[in-house]
Amino acid sequence: MSLIEVKDLEVHYPIRSGFWNRVTDEVLAVDGISLDIEAGETYGLVGESGSGKSTTGKSIVGLEKPTKGQILYKGKDITKPRNRHELDYNQDVQMIFQDSLSSLNPRKRIEDIIAEPLRNFAHLSKDDEKLRVLQLLDIVGLDADALYKYPHQFSGGQRQRIGVARAVATNPKLIVADEPVSALDLSVQAQVLNFMKKIQRDFGVSYLFISHDLGVVRHMCDNIAIMHRGRIVEIGTRDDIYNHPMHIYTKRLLSAIPETSVEHREEAREHREAVEKEFQENQDRYYDKDGKVLPLIAVTDTHKVAMPQDEVDELQREDD
Amino acid sequence: MWKTILRRLLIIIPEIIALSILVFLLAKAMPGDPFTGSINPHASLAHIHHLMRINGLYDPWYQQYWNWVVHLFHGNLGMSYEYQEPVTRIVGERAINTLWLAVFATVMTYAIGLPVGLYAGRHQNSRSDHAIRIYTYVTLSVPFFVVLVLGLWIFGYMLGWFPTTGSINTNAAPGMGSVISRIQHIVLPGLLQAFFSLTGIVQYLRSEVIDATHSDYVRTARSKGVPVRDVFRHHIFRNSLLPITATAGYAITGLLGGSVFTETIFSYPGMGLLFVSAINYRDYTVITALVLLFGFLNMLGTLLSDIIMAAVDPRIRIE
Amino acid sequence: MADEENHFLKIEDVSTAFKIQGKYYPAVSDVSLDIHNDEIVAIVGESGCGKSTLATTIMGLHDPAETKIGGKIEFEGQDLLTLNEDQMNKIRGAKIGMIFQDPLSALNPLKRIGDQIQEGLDYHTKMTEAEKKARVLELVNQVGIPHPERVIRQFPHELSGGMRQRVVIAIAIACKPDLMIADEPTTALDVTIQAQILDLLKDIQKENHAGIILITHDLGVVAETADEVAVMYAGQVVEKGSAKQIFDNPLHPYTRSLLRSMPQKDSENDDLYVIEGSVPSLQKMPQDGCKFAPRIPWVPASEHEAHPTMHEVEPGHRVRCTCYKNFKFQDEA
């Protein structure tokens, strides 16, 4: 059984208007997505701004109330607050945010920031708590003198590691990481990603890794779902997505990643423009008449794509 | 937009009803009665009870409230116990006095505060900016009434430049004479009030200008080759003044509220002074009328500010 | 490469120091660069390396009371650092256009798009109102914004991030400047939009025969767009050369470290390379010697120069300090 099963999740935001301020329309931020996160894996959720990837992450943590659908943990639907409480869900699922400065309370010392989830869930003695905080700092490579400092005294990368330490404090089963390295410099990003991988090796935690950076996602993730307009356009293993992309939107994202090879830049641009042209001209092959993403169709056991069946068959023939 | 404004106005109705009940009950809950102090001290307790009864003060509160509401709709807010005159007339007279003083004070506040605030922000850390900052610290740390008393003493008594009490000289000639007398009476309290209330505007505007100076869009404007002087004129000042205009809504409704301090110290017969004395004398009819009026003005002011904000800032839409 | 006479922006030994609590600390020191027409020069480095400071120094946007600037910036025959404010205003926007990182905050939220694009024309041209209006529409068209007539009457918040960045570009190219400085022009944008904006910049450059200084932290963006590359660390250029030289034959330890810390294809089972230590703050920056030395402590001091200078390794390819010669990563035998 998967660690977390998301089933037909929908999150709608109401649009109010008119004299009585009634709900006249809805934004379908998340419009029916399903995915299974296995224990100990890193699951990539990729999309551009407005694709619904962050809303999905927040729903899984419980920060956003789904309109429809279920999120199953140990067989129970945790969109119901009673089940969340019963399963200690809030202890087992933690979150890392993109902006480490605004997500850490500026008036609290690092000791208190990291100890906060412990105080909520673990109820340790004062000494044990301090020991645990020191241990957590050590896991993310920070010294003991960090204990009494405040968030603004650290660099962006150090703050992000503090965020990781706080998320790990309660020995969670799943950490939802929303663009955890997008605001960081390259060399600092490498450090944070290494720590995240090390923690996974040592403690077997799963990550839901939300990002727009396909290079980082390829490095981190075992399974990947590509989101567009609130739905999943393609889902599969790293190999499926990067080496056998089928949906035009996936191809479009992949073609937009800048490569560090100077020689092939003209070819890369031509390829990118060809993909963009196909994306613009063949909307009706990949999206329904309202511009919605089509239902997913299984290509292989691991690989699903939102295209009509005959298109899939054709592409597969070409592949063979 | 009009729909929204209409809806907001309609929402004010239940708010006013809730407010009026609250005010009415609070007034009733105050200890004491309106008669003990105002009639012959040898009057018997029985006589006071009799007065209370015929004035309906022993009826259940909802009965009293209902009577009051019915009268309200006939434009009758009752008689003031203290002045033995219709509340509407007393409030009307005081409102005009307060309006004179407040319009003058507000105009002076903005007329001085806006340029000073813009200047302080534009010439940050200059000598004048330091002087302005010292001034704002002083006004923030010295209580308002101390300044009023000092001003009254220096300019009113010692120098004798301005009258020290009242709103008009009763011997002033009608027509222009009375207008001049009125103005003489409002200059000193109005200026003192303005000097005090412009602190907020100056400080706010100064920091708005400084923030805007360091904003990215100002850097963009400068990299277009716009001279600094024009960057201030076309970008910084305009954008900094915007939040101030939104406070204008509140300022307009504040005009009728009157200042308790100023009016008390200058014995200026306005709304503030009336409110204080009404509370002192348990003049229920006046208290309820005033609180209701202030409440209504406040709600109107909030709405007005929202409308102004939507009118001047394209990012905000009332929909 | 282009010959020595052809360059039209020549930055020579430029230093910019900021006053912090009464003392000056250099954010940029001894930077020399040439930019030619029809060329994109990328300045690449991590936050705090001085790349943005260099850009604002060229534009003359620093408060003279808080900064000390040395060196020479020769542009079309005059030294920009000797010009007064009025003379600079004739160059800003007219001869040098600038594109900023965050297009939302770079635009005045209370002014219509059309007015913001037109502002540069107001100061630098003698066009009539009608001519300016026509030019604004032409510009909006040129940067690929649909419905120009409608967009010029809109406010910044009504546009998407990508469209806003196109507006910022339209502002920068309004007077057909010879040089454009683009400071992280795509950092705030989605990847697909980023690619479109970079392509647009390249097209405009070809059309206007302009030179572009592209400031970025993104090595991928550099590899896709730049002709020449300067890598900056701690206020200095540590390596410069053609894009091909830098990416195919990186020499300076910092350049090599940066490239090595990027996630690569098939790197998923390995740890990424992490540079030891961190960039020191302005006040704690070592004033002399190789500034990168503390980040590669295993390299003996004898490998560094006492006063590191740029060494030409092959034509056009220069590296600072001598520590690159025998440099090996710790895990390389």
PDB file of N, CA and C in Angstrom, chain A residues 104-115 130 133-155 157-163 165-166:
ATOM      1  N   LEU A 104      10.117  31.571   8.701  1.00  0.00           N
ATOM      2  CA  LEU A 104      10.630  31.395  10.060  1.00  0.00           C
ATOM      3  C   LEU A 104      10.293  32.652  10.862  1.00  0.00           C
ATOM      4  N   ASN A 105       9.741  32.474  12.053  1.00  0.00           N
ATOM      5  CA  ASN A 105       9.371  33.610  12.885  1.00  0.00           C
ATOM      6  C   ASN A 105      10.614  34.431  13.254  1.00  0.00           C
ATOM      7  N   PRO A 106      10.661  35.716  12.808  1.00  0.00           N
ATOM      8  CA  PRO A 106      11.886  36.496  12.993  1.00  0.00           C
ATOM      9  C   PRO A 106      12.207  36.791  14.458  1.00  0.00           C
ATOM     10  N   ARG A 107      11.227  36.674  15.349  1.00  0.00           N
ATOM     11  CA  ARG A 107      11.468  37.025  16.748  1.00  0.00           C
ATOM     12  C   ARG A 107      11.807  35.804  17.601  1.00  0.00           C
ATOM     13  N   LYS A 108      11.889  34.639  16.968  1.00  0.00           N
ATOM     14  CA  LYS A 108      12.201  33.449  17.755  1.00  0.00           C
ATOM     15  C   LYS A 108      13.611  32.992  17.464  1.00  0.00           C
ATOM     16  N   ARG A 109      14.255  32.434  18.484  1.00  0.00           N
ATOM     17  CA  ARG A 109      15.592  31.907  18.282  1.00  0.00           C
ATOM     18  C   ARG A 109      15.490  30.545  17.602  1.00  0.00           C
ATOM     19  N   ILE A 110      16.612  30.146  16.986  1.00  0.00           N
ATOM     20  CA  ILE A 110      16.604  28.902  16.228  1.00  0.00           C
ATOM     21  C   ILE A 110      16.194  27.723  17.119  1.00  0.00           C
ATOM     22  N   GLU A 111      16.670  27.759  18.359  1.00  0.00           N
ATOM     23  CA  GLU A 111      16.319  26.676  19.271  1.00  0.00           C
ATOM     24  C   GLU A 111      14.802  26.513  19.371  1.00  0.00           C
ATOM     25  N   ASP A 112      14.109  27.652  19.535  1.00  0.00           N
ATOM     26  CA  ASP A 112      12.658  27.585  19.705  1.00  0.00           C
ATOM     27  C   ASP A 112      11.953  27.223  18.401  1.00  0.00           C
ATOM     28  N   ILE A 113      12.538  27.694  17.289  1.00  0.00           N
ATOM     29  CA  ILE A 113      11.919  27.385  15.993  1.00  0.00           C
ATOM     30  C   ILE A 113      11.948  25.885  15.737  1.00  0.00           C
ATOM     31  N   ILE A 114      13.111  25.278  15.983  1.00  0.00           N
ATOM     32  CA  ILE A 114      13.226  23.844  15.697  1.00  0.00           C
ATOM     33  C   ILE A 114      12.474  23.016  16.740  1.00  0.00           C
ATOM     34  N   ALA A 115      12.436  23.532  17.972  1.00  0.00           N
ATOM     35  CA  ALA A 115      11.793  22.760  19.047  1.00  0.00           C
ATOM     36  C   ALA A 115      10.273  22.837  18.980  1.00  0.00           C
ATOM     37  N   LYS A 130      16.644  19.682  24.161  1.00  0.00           N
ATOM     38  CA  LYS A 130      17.834  20.374  23.698  1.00  0.00           C
ATOM     39  C   LYS A 130      18.757  19.415  22.934  1.00  0.00           C
ATOM     40  N   VAL A 133      17.362  18.909  19.520  1.00  0.00           N
ATOM     41  CA  VAL A 133      17.563  20.056  18.655  1.00  0.00           C
ATOM     42  C   VAL A 133      18.998  20.096  18.149  1.00  0.00           C
ATOM     43  N   LEU A 134      19.953  19.816  19.047  1.00  0.00           N
ATOM     44  CA  LEU A 134      21.360  19.790  18.639  1.00  0.00           C
ATOM     45  C   LEU A 134      21.603  18.718  17.588  1.00  0.00           C
ATOM     46  N   GLN A 135      20.976  17.572  17.803  1.00  0.00           N
ATOM     47  CA  GLN A 135      21.102  16.461  16.872  1.00  0.00           C
ATOM     48  C   GLN A 135      20.550  16.865  15.504  1.00  0.00           C
ATOM     49  N   LEU A 136      19.415  17.565  15.515  1.00  0.00           N
ATOM     50  CA  LEU A 136      18.800  18.004  14.257  1.00  0.00           C
ATOM     51  C   LEU A 136      19.688  19.012  13.535  1.00  0.00           C
ATOM     52  N   LEU A 137      20.266  19.944  14.298  1.00  0.00           N
ATOM     53  CA  LEU A 137      21.173  20.924  13.692  1.00  0.00           C
ATOM     54  C   LEU A 137      22.346  20.199  13.052  1.00  0.00           C
ATOM     55  N   ASP A 138      22.819  19.170  13.736  1.00  0.00           N
ATOM     56  CA  ASP A 138      23.950  18.412  13.222  1.00  0.00           C
ATOM     57  C   ASP A 138      23.583  17.716  11.907  1.00  0.00           C
ATOM     58  N   ILE A 139      22.343  17.205  11.842  1.00  0.00           N
ATOM     59  CA  ILE A 139      21.902  16.522  10.628  1.00  0.00           C
ATOM     60  C   ILE A 139      21.996  17.450   9.417  1.00  0.00           C
ATOM     61  N   VAL A 140      21.658  18.727   9.610  1.00  0.00           N
ATOM     62  CA  VAL A 140      21.702  19.663   8.482  1.00  0.00           C
ATOM     63  C   VAL A 140      23.005  20.463   8.472  1.00  0.00           C
ATOM     64  N   GLY A 141      23.988  20.014   9.246  1.00  0.00           N
ATOM     65  CA  GLY A 141      25.322  20.597   9.143  1.00  0.00           C
ATOM     66  C   GLY A 141      25.490  21.968   9.759  1.00  0.00           C
ATOM     67  N   LEU A 142      24.750  22.258  10.831  1.00  0.00           N
ATOM     68  CA  LEU A 142      24.938  23.546  11.501  1.00  0.00           C
ATOM     69  C   LEU A 142      25.507  23.322  12.896  1.00  0.00           C
ATOM     70  N   ASP A 143      26.277  24.310  13.394  1.00  0.00           N
ATOM     71  CA  ASP A 143      26.923  24.185  14.696  1.00  0.00           C
ATOM     72  C   ASP A 143      25.967  24.505  15.833  1.00  0.00           C
ATOM     73  N   ALA A 144      26.404  24.148  17.034  1.00  0.00           N
ATOM     74  CA  ALA A 144      25.586  24.393  18.215  1.00  0.00           C
ATOM     75  C   ALA A 144      25.399  25.881  18.489  1.00  0.00           C
ATOM     76  N   ASP A 145      26.325  26.709  18.006  1.00  0.00           N
ATOM     77  CA  ASP A 145      26.159  28.146  18.320  1.00  0.00           C
ATOM     78  C   ASP A 145      25.010  28.769  17.524  1.00  0.00           C
ATOM     79  N   ALA A 146      24.401  27.986  16.625  1.00  0.00           N
ATOM     80  CA  ALA A 146      23.221  28.483  15.922  1.00  0.00           C
ATOM     81  C   ALA A 146      22.019  28.584  16.849  1.00  0.00           C
ATOM     82  N   LEU A 147      22.034  27.787  17.924  1.00  0.00           N
ATOM     83  CA  LEU A 147      20.886  27.678  18.833  1.00  0.00           C
ATOM     84  C   LEU A 147      20.291  29.014  19.236  1.00  0.00           C
ATOM     85  N   TYR A 148      21.173  29.951  19.594  1.00  0.00           N
ATOM     86  CA  TYR A 148      20.667  31.181  20.207  1.00  0.00           C
ATOM     87  C   TYR A 148      20.609  32.344  19.240  1.00  0.00           C
ATOM     88  N   LYS A 149      20.768  32.058  17.956  1.00  0.00           N
ATOM     89  CA  LYS A 149      20.690  33.134  16.977  1.00  0.00           C
ATOM     90  C   LYS A 149      19.271  33.254  16.433  1.00  0.00           C
ATOM     91  N   TYR A 150      19.054  34.336  15.691  1.00  0.00           N
ATOM     92  CA  TYR A 150      17.754  34.581  15.082  1.00  0.00           C
ATOM     93  C   TYR A 150      17.853  34.360  13.563  1.00  0.00           C
ATOM     94  N   PRO A 151      16.717  34.098  12.904  1.00  0.00           N
ATOM     95  CA  PRO A 151      16.759  33.749  11.483  1.00  0.00           C
ATOM     96  C   PRO A 151      17.543  34.731  10.612  1.00  0.00           C
ATOM     97  N   HIS A 152      17.426  36.047  10.865  1.00  0.00           N
ATOM     98  CA  HIS A 152      18.070  37.004   9.963  1.00  0.00           C
ATOM     99  C   HIS A 152      19.593  36.936  10.038  1.00  0.00           C
ATOM    100  N   GLN A 153      20.126  36.243  11.045  1.00  0.00           N
ATOM    101  CA  GLN A 153      21.581  36.156  11.166  1.00  0.00           C
ATOM    102  C   GLN A 153      22.175  35.056  10.295  1.00  0.00           C
ATOM    103  N   PHE A 154      21.310  34.365   9.548  1.00  0.00           N
ATOM    104  CA  PHE A 154      21.809  33.283   8.694  1.00  0.00           C
ATOM    105  C   PHE A 154      21.654  33.647   7.221  1.00  0.00           C
ATOM    106  N   SER A 155      22.434  32.973   6.389  1.00  0.00           N
ATOM    107  CA  SER A 155      22.282  33.153   4.954  1.00  0.00           C
ATOM    108  C   SER A 155      21.069  32.345   4.482  1.00  0.00           C
ATOM    109  N   GLY A 157      20.780  29.872   2.429  1.00  0.00           N
ATOM    110  CA  GLY A 157      20.963  28.430   2.429  1.00  0.00           C
ATOM    111  C   GLY A 157      20.900  27.849   3.836  1.00  0.00           C
ATOM    112  N   GLN A 158      21.497  28.573   4.782  1.00  0.00           N
ATOM    113  CA  GLN A 158      21.458  28.104   6.180  1.00  0.00           C
ATOM    114  C   GLN A 158      20.027  28.119   6.703  1.00  0.00           C
ATOM    115  N   ARG A 159      19.293  29.183   6.350  1.00  0.00           N
ATOM    116  CA  ARG A 159      17.902  29.253   6.802  1.00  0.00           C
ATOM    117  C   ARG A 159      17.097  28.099   6.225  1.00  0.00           C
ATOM    118  N   GLN A 160      17.357  27.779   4.960  1.00  0.00           N
ATOM    119  CA  GLN A 160      16.603  26.688   4.356  1.00  0.00           C
ATOM    120  C   GLN A 160      16.928  25.373   5.062  1.00  0.00           C
ATOM    121  N   ARG A 161      18.184  25.240   5.506  1.00  0.00           N
ATOM    122  CA  ARG A 161      18.544  24.023   6.240  1.00  0.00           C
ATOM    123  C   ARG A 161      17.867  23.990   7.604  1.00  0.00           C
ATOM    124  N   ILE A 162      17.705  25.177   8.205  1.00  0.00           N
ATOM    125  CA  ILE A 162      16.964  25.240   9.471  1.00  0.00           C
ATOM    126  C   ILE A 162      15.523  24.791   9.239  1.00  0.00           C
ATOM    127  N   GLY A 163      14.954  25.234   8.101  1.00  0.00           N
ATOM    128  CA  GLY A 163      13.602  24.803   7.739  1.00  0.00           C
ATOM    129  C   GLY A 163      13.528  23.288   7.594  1.00  0.00           C
ATOM    130  N   ALA A 165      15.559  21.128   9.124  1.00  0.00           N
ATOM    131  CA  ALA A 165      15.698  20.565  10.471  1.00  0.00           C
ATOM    132  C   ALA A 165      14.366  20.595  11.213  1.00  0.00           C
ATOM    133  N   ARG A 166      13.643  21.707  11.069  1.00  0.00           N
ATOM    134  CA  ARG A 166      12.352  21.806  11.746  1.00  0.00           C
ATOM    135  C   ARG A 166      11.373  20.770  11.198  1.00  0.00           C
TER     136      ARG A 166
END
